[in-house]
Amino acid sequence: ARVATGLAAGTAIVNRVHETAQPVPDCAVQPDACASISTSGTPDLVVSKRVDASAAIGGQTLTYTIEVRNAGARVGAQVLVHDTLPAGLTQATWQCVGQGVSCPSASGAGNVAETVPSLPVGTGLTYTVSARVDPAFNGLVRNTVQVSTPDPDMCPASSPCTQSADTTVTAQSAQLGLV
């Protein structure tokens, strides 16, 4: 039997077994004739993102770590991982290491835009992205990764598959003026 997707956490699923010639059992009266399970509110995909510095000077290199894991009970299909460079970051390169699954690409340059055909239960991917801060940039750099899949239940609202990491940047020219 298959359980429908989209059930709310705590939903009881009851299966009643009876002989064809007998009436359907009342589970309150005949509990041995019924079995029930409760659905879990645990999301299938777990996404995290962190950066190695909360403050930086223009020209410095920042390193981001993105982790995508399948902590659920079913395979994730066509999992899309998108990490688009925000204003203030340039010259990005990235590497991917799989845990129990192969990365679509082992490395690349620029934005991360990968489709994972199948992400089995208990597996994951770790992307390490290095990018140079524009020397003239001054302000907040918010780098956001977005993970999506055609199955909306893989990324429920209670555990969104979008994560950000922030760094406050002081322009290199402003830093040089502070002598």
C-alpha positions as protocol buffer text, in pm:
chain_id: "A"
residue {
  index: 1
  type: ALA
  ca { x: 0 y: 0 z: 0 }
}
residue {
  index: 2
  type: ARG
  ca { x: 113 y: 356 z: -62 }
}
residue {
  index: 3
  type: VAL
  ca { x: 47 y: 642 z: 175 }
}
residue {
  index: 4
  type: ALA
  ca { x: -57 y: 967 z: 12 }
}
residue {
  index: 5
  type: THR
  ca { x: 189 y: 1259 z: 34 }
}
residue {
  index: 6
  type: GLY
  ca { x: 94 y: 1585 z: 200 }
}
residue {
  index: 7
  type: LEU
  ca { x: -51 y: 1443 z: 521 }
}
residue {
  index: 8
  type: ALA
  ca { x: -21 y: 1674 z: 821 }
}
residue {
  index: 9
  type: ALA
  ca { x: 208 y: 1574 z: 1106 }
}
residue {
  index: 10
  type: GLY
  ca { x: 27 y: 1354 z: 1357 }
}
residue {
  index: 11
  type: THR
  ca { x: -232 y: 1227 z: 1108 }
}
residue {
  index: 12
  type: ALA
  ca { x: -340 y: 875 z: 1207 }
}
residue {
  index: 13
  type: ILE
  ca { x: -359 y: 615 z: 933 }
}
residue {
  index: 14
  type: VAL
  ca { x: -576 y: 320 z: 1034 }
}
residue {
  index: 15
  type: ASN
  ca { x: -584 y: -15 z: 858 }
}
residue {
  index: 16
  type: ARG
  ca { x: -878 y: -242 z: 943 }
}
residue {
  index: 17
  type: VAL
  ca { x: -863 y: -611 z: 860 }
}
residue {
  index: 18
  type: HIS
  ca { x: -1173 y: -829 z: 852 }
}
residue {
  index: 19
  type: GLU
  ca { x: -1313 y: -1132 z: 681 }
}
residue {
  index: 20
  type: THR
  ca { x: -1536 y: -1058 z: 385 }
}
residue {
  index: 21
  type: ALA
  ca { x: -1843 y: -1220 z: 545 }
}
residue {
  index: 22
  type: GLN
  ca { x: -1795 y: -1026 z: 872 }
}
residue {
  index: 23
  type: PRO
  ca { x: -1877 y: -660 z: 947 }
}
residue {
  index: 24
  type: VAL
  ca { x: -1596 y: -402 z: 950 }
}
residue {
  index: 25
  type: PRO
  ca { x: -1452 y: -400 z: 1304 }
}
residue {
  index: 26
  type: ASP
  ca { x: -1492 y: -107 z: 1541 }
}
residue {
  index: 27
  type: CYS
  ca { x: -1133 y: -28 z: 1644 }
}
residue {
  index: 28
  type: ALA
  ca { x: -1246 y: 102 z: 1985 }
}
residue {
  index: 29
  type: VAL
  ca { x: -1416 y: -231 z: 2062 }
}
residue {
  index: 30
  type: GLN
  ca { x: -1173 y: -466 z: 1881 }
}
residue {
  index: 31
  type: PRO
  ca { x: -830 y: -297 z: 1896 }
}
residue {
  index: 32
  type: ASP
  ca { x: -653 y: -621 z: 1793 }
}
residue {
  index: 33
  type: ALA
  ca { x: -830 y: -601 z: 1456 }
}
residue {
  index: 34
  type: CYS
  ca { x: -679 y: -259 z: 1378 }
}
residue {
  index: 35
  type: ALA
  ca { x: -332 y: -118 z: 1330 }
}
residue {
  index: 36
  type: SER
  ca { x: -248 y: 250 z: 1314 }
}
residue {
  index: 37
  type: ILE
  ca { x: 57 y: 465 z: 1257 }
}
residue {
  index: 38
  type: SER
  ca { x: 109 y: 839 z: 1283 }
}
residue {
  index: 39
  type: THR
  ca { x: 277 y: 1045 z: 1017 }
}
residue {
  index: 40
  type: SER
  ca { x: 590 y: 1236 z: 1106 }
}
residue {
  index: 41
  type: GLY
  ca { x: 650 y: 1607 z: 1059 }
}
residue {
  index: 42
  type: THR
  ca { x: 1017 y: 1552 z: 976 }
}
residue {
  index: 43
  type: PRO
  ca { x: 1113 y: 1708 z: 641 }
}
residue {
  index: 44
  type: ASP
  ca { x: 1282 y: 1496 z: 380 }
}
residue {
  index: 45
  type: LEU
  ca { x: 1545 y: 1746 z: 263 }
}
residue {
  index: 46
  type: VAL
  ca { x: 1761 y: 1932 z: 514 }
}
residue {
  index: 47
  type: VAL
  ca { x: 1958 y: 2230 z: 383 }
}
residue {
  index: 48
  type: SER
  ca { x: 2224 y: 2436 z: 562 }
}
residue {
  index: 49
  type: LYS
  ca { x: 2458 y: 2713 z: 456 }
}
residue {
  index: 50
  type: ARG
  ca { x: 2739 y: 2887 z: 644 }
}
residue {
  index: 51
  type: VAL
  ca { x: 3020 y: 3129 z: 563 }
}
residue {
  index: 52
  type: ASP
  ca { x: 3368 y: 3142 z: 715 }
}
residue {
  index: 53
  type: ALA
  ca { x: 3353 y: 3515 z: 803 }
}
residue {
  index: 54
  type: SER
  ca { x: 3075 y: 3742 z: 930 }
}
residue {
  index: 55
  type: ALA
  ca { x: 3287 y: 4050 z: 845 }
}
residue {
  index: 56
  type: ALA
  ca { x: 3531 y: 4099 z: 558 }
}
residue {
  index: 57
  type: ILE
  ca { x: 3733 y: 4359 z: 368 }
}
residue {
  index: 58
  type: GLY
  ca { x: 3699 y: 4405 z: -7 }
}
residue {
  index: 59
  type: GLY
  ca { x: 3941 y: 4178 z: -193 }
}
residue {
  index: 60
  type: GLN
  ca { x: 3915 y: 3901 z: 69 }
}
residue {
  index: 61
  type: THR
  ca { x: 3802 y: 3549 z: -28 }
}
residue {
  index: 62
  type: LEU
  ca { x: 3494 y: 3407 z: 145 }
}
residue {
  index: 63
  type: THR
  ca { x: 3425 y: 3035 z: 169 }
}
residue {
  index: 64
  type: TYR
  ca { x: 3067 y: 2906 z: 188 }
}
residue {
  index: 65
  type: THR
  ca { x: 2964 y: 2554 z: 285 }
}
residue {
  index: 66
  type: ILE
  ca { x: 2630 y: 2423 z: 156 }
}
residue {
  index: 67
  type: GLU
  ca { x: 2492 y: 2093 z: 280 }
}
residue {
  index: 68
  type: VAL
  ca { x: 2193 y: 1915 z: 128 }
}
residue {
  index: 69
  type: ARG
  ca { x: 2086 y: 1585 z: 286 }
}
residue {
  index: 70
  type: ASN
  ca { x: 1793 y: 1352 z: 256 }
}
residue {
  index: 71
  type: ALA
  ca { x: 1682 y: 1283 z: 613 }
}
residue {
  index: 72
  type: GLY
  ca { x: 1342 y: 1148 z: 516 }
}
residue {
  index: 73
  type: ALA
  ca { x: 1199 y: 810 z: 435 }
}
residue {
  index: 74
  type: ARG
  ca { x: 1185 y: 838 z: 55 }
}
residue {
  index: 75
  type: VAL
  ca { x: 1413 y: 912 z: -237 }
}
residue {
  index: 76
  type: GLY
  ca { x: 1438 y: 1274 z: -356 }
}
residue {
  index: 77
  type: ALA
  ca { x: 1403 y: 1298 z: -733 }
}
residue {
  index: 78
  type: GLN
  ca { x: 1525 y: 1583 z: -954 }
}
residue {
  index: 79
  type: VAL
  ca { x: 1665 y: 1784 z: -662 }
}
residue {
  index: 80
  type: LEU
  ca { x: 1777 y: 2128 z: -787 }
}
residue {
  index: 81
  type: VAL
  ca { x: 2057 y: 2311 z: -604 }
}
residue {
  index: 82
  type: HIS
  ca { x: 2092 y: 2680 z: -697 }
}
residue {
  index: 83
  type: ASP
  ca { x: 2345 y: 2918 z: -542 }
}
residue {
  index: 84
  type: THR
  ca { x: 2357 y: 3241 z: -742 }
}
residue {
  index: 85
  type: LEU
  ca { x: 2633 y: 3488 z: -656 }
}
residue {
  index: 86
  type: PRO
  ca { x: 2499 y: 3810 z: -509 }
}
residue {
  index: 87
  type: ALA
  ca { x: 2633 y: 4158 z: -585 }
}
residue {
  index: 88
  type: GLY
  ca { x: 2976 y: 4201 z: -426 }
}
residue {
  index: 89
  type: LEU
  ca { x: 3109 y: 3852 z: -501 }
}
residue {
  index: 90
  type: THR
  ca { x: 3319 y: 3758 z: -804 }
}
residue {
  index: 91
  type: GLN
  ca { x: 3551 y: 3484 z: -930 }
}
residue {
  index: 92
  type: ALA
  ca { x: 3364 y: 3198 z: -765 }
}
residue {
  index: 93
  type: THR
  ca { x: 3478 y: 2839 z: -786 }
}
residue {
  index: 94
  type: TRP
  ca { x: 3313 y: 2540 z: -621 }
}
residue {
  index: 95
  type: GLN
  ca { x: 3363 y: 2174 z: -541 }
}
residue {
  index: 96
  type: CYS
  ca { x: 3109 y: 1907 z: -453 }
}
residue {
  index: 97
  type: VAL
  ca { x: 3159 y: 1596 z: -238 }
}
residue {
  index: 98
  type: GLY
  ca { x: 2887 y: 1333 z: -211 }
}
residue {
  index: 99
  type: GLN
  ca { x: 2807 y: 1128 z: 96 }
}
residue {
  index: 100
  type: GLY
  ca { x: 2662 y: 801 z: -36 }
}
residue {
  index: 101
  type: VAL
  ca { x: 2568 y: 960 z: -369 }
}
residue {
  index: 102
  type: SER
  ca { x: 2762 y: 1102 z: -664 }
}
residue {
  index: 103
  type: CYS
  ca { x: 2768 y: 1475 z: -734 }
}
residue {
  index: 104
  type: PRO
  ca { x: 2630 y: 1577 z: -1074 }
}
residue {
  index: 105
  type: SER
  ca { x: 2960 y: 1768 z: -1123 }
}
residue {
  index: 106
  type: ALA
  ca { x: 3268 y: 1748 z: -902 }
}
residue {
  index: 107
  type: SER
  ca { x: 3356 y: 2115 z: -949 }
}
residue {
  index: 108
  type: GLY
  ca { x: 3275 y: 2429 z: -1142 }
}
residue {
  index: 109
  type: ALA
  ca { x: 3312 y: 2805 z: -1167 }
}
residue {
  index: 110
  type: GLY
  ca { x: 3052 y: 3077 z: -1115 }
}
residue {
  index: 111
  type: ASN
  ca { x: 2705 y: 2996 z: -986 }
}
residue {
  index: 112
  type: VAL
  ca { x: 2609 y: 2651 z: -860 }
}
residue {
  index: 113
  type: ALA
  ca { x: 2318 y: 2522 z: -1071 }
}
residue {
  index: 114
  type: GLU
  ca { x: 2303 y: 2145 z: -1031 }
}
residue {
  index: 115
  type: THR
  ca { x: 2030 y: 1886 z: -1076 }
}
residue {
  index: 116
  type: VAL
  ca { x: 2066 y: 1573 z: -865 }
}
residue {
  index: 117
  type: PRO
  ca { x: 1865 y: 1304 z: -1048 }
}
residue {
  index: 118
  type: SER
  ca { x: 1823 y: 1090 z: -735 }
}
residue {
  index: 119
  type: LEU
  ca { x: 1906 y: 1166 z: -370 }
}
residue {
  index: 120
  type: PRO
  ca { x: 1851 y: 841 z: -175 }
}
residue {
  index: 121
  type: VAL
  ca { x: 1753 y: 835 z: 191 }
}
residue {
  index: 122
  type: GLY
  ca { x: 2051 y: 898 z: 422 }
}
residue {
  index: 123
  type: THR
  ca { x: 2270 y: 1051 z: 151 }
}
residue {
  index: 124
  type: GLY
  ca { x: 2383 y: 1406 z: 96 }
}
residue {
  index: 125
  type: LEU
  ca { x: 2599 y: 1654 z: -91 }
}
residue {
  index: 126
  type: THR
  ca { x: 2840 y: 1917 z: 40 }
}
residue {
  index: 127
  type: TYR
  ca { x: 2929 y: 2211 z: -183 }
}
residue {
  index: 128
  type: THR
  ca { x: 3224 y: 2434 z: -93 }
}
residue {
  index: 129
  type: VAL
  ca { x: 3207 y: 2769 z: -274 }
}
residue {
  index: 130
  type: SER
  ca { x: 3497 y: 3019 z: -267 }
}
residue {
  index: 131
  type: ALA
  ca { x: 3439 y: 3370 z: -400 }
}
residue {
  index: 132
  type: ARG
  ca { x: 3635 y: 3694 z: -394 }
}
residue {
  index: 133
  type: VAL
  ca { x: 3474 y: 4005 z: -249 }
}
residue {
  index: 134
  type: ASP
  ca { x: 3482 y: 4296 z: -495 }
}
residue {
  index: 135
  type: PRO
  ca { x: 3745 y: 4539 z: -354 }
}
residue {
  index: 136
  type: ALA
  ca { x: 3508 y: 4836 z: -402 }
}
residue {
  index: 137
  type: PHE
  ca { x: 3202 y: 4668 z: -247 }
}
residue {
  index: 138
  type: ASN
  ca { x: 3077 y: 4815 z: 80 }
}
residue {
  index: 139
  type: GLY
  ca { x: 2773 y: 4672 z: 260 }
}
residue {
  index: 140
  type: LEU
  ca { x: 2600 y: 4344 z: 331 }
}
residue {
  index: 141
  type: VAL
  ca { x: 2662 y: 4036 z: 116 }
}
residue {
  index: 142
  type: ARG
  ca { x: 2377 y: 3788 z: 157 }
}
residue {
  index: 143
  type: ASN
  ca { x: 2446 y: 3466 z: -29 }
}
residue {
  index: 144
  type: THR
  ca { x: 2141 y: 3240 z: -59 }
}
residue {
  index: 145
  type: VAL
  ca { x: 2111 y: 2879 z: -167 }
}
residue {
  index: 146
  type: GLN
  ca { x: 1777 y: 2749 z: -287 }
}
residue {
  index: 147
  type: VAL
  ca { x: 1702 y: 2378 z: -312 }
}
residue {
  index: 148
  type: SER
  ca { x: 1383 y: 2260 z: -479 }
}
residue {
  index: 149
  type: THR
  ca { x: 1220 y: 1946 z: -613 }
}
residue {
  index: 150
  type: PRO
  ca { x: 899 y: 1872 z: -804 }
}
residue {
  index: 151
  type: ASP
  ca { x: 762 y: 1711 z: -483 }
}
residue {
  index: 152
  type: PRO
  ca { x: 653 y: 1999 z: -254 }
}
residue {
  index: 153
  type: ASP
  ca { x: 648 y: 1769 z: 50 }
}
residue {
  index: 154
  type: MET
  ca { x: 1026 y: 1729 z: 31 }
}
residue {
  index: 155
  type: CYS
  ca { x: 1066 y: 2095 z: 141 }
}
residue {
  index: 156
  type: PRO
  ca { x: 779 y: 2177 z: 379 }
}
residue {
  index: 157
  type: ALA
  ca { x: 720 y: 2531 z: 505 }
}
residue {
  index: 158
  type: SER
  ca { x: 828 y: 2424 z: 854 }
}
residue {
  index: 159
  type: SER
  ca { x: 1178 y: 2347 z: 722 }
}
residue {
  index: 160
  type: PRO
  ca { x: 1241 y: 2560 z: 415 }
}
residue {
  index: 161
  type: CYS
  ca { x: 1500 y: 2453 z: 162 }
}
residue {
  index: 162
  type: THR
  ca { x: 1631 y: 2809 z: 125 }
}
residue {
  index: 163
  type: GLN
  ca { x: 1917 y: 2918 z: 349 }
}
residue {
  index: 164
  type: SER
  ca { x: 2135 y: 3230 z: 357 }
}
residue {
  index: 165
  type: ALA
  ca { x: 2468 y: 3337 z: 504 }
}
residue {
  index: 166
  type: ASP
  ca { x: 2557 y: 3703 z: 562 }
}
residue {
  index: 167
  type: THR
  ca { x: 2887 y: 3892 z: 565 }
}
residue {
  index: 168
  type: THR
  ca { x: 2931 y: 4265 z: 633 }
}
residue {
  index: 169
  type: VAL
  ca { x: 3191 y: 4402 z: 392 }
}
residue {
  index: 170
  type: THR
  ca { x: 3403 y: 4715 z: 422 }
}
residue {
  index: 171
  type: ALA
  ca { x: 3537 y: 4838 z: 89 }
}
residue {
  index: 172
  type: GLN
  ca { x: 3912 y: 4805 z: 49 }
}
residue {
  index: 173
  type: SER
  ca { x: 3947 y: 5177 z: -26 }
}
residue {
  index: 174
  type: ALA
  ca { x: 3758 y: 5266 z: 296 }
}
residue {
  index: 175
  type: GLN
  ca { x: 3984 y: 5033 z: 494 }
}
residue {
  index: 176
  type: LEU
  ca { x: 4298 y: 5197 z: 347 }
}
residue {
  index: 177
  type: GLY
  ca { x: 4172 y: 5539 z: 456 }
}
residue {
  index: 178
  type: LEU
  ca { x: 4167 y: 5428 z: 823 }
}
residue {
  index: 179
  type: VAL
  ca { x: 4532 y: 5485 z: 915 }
}
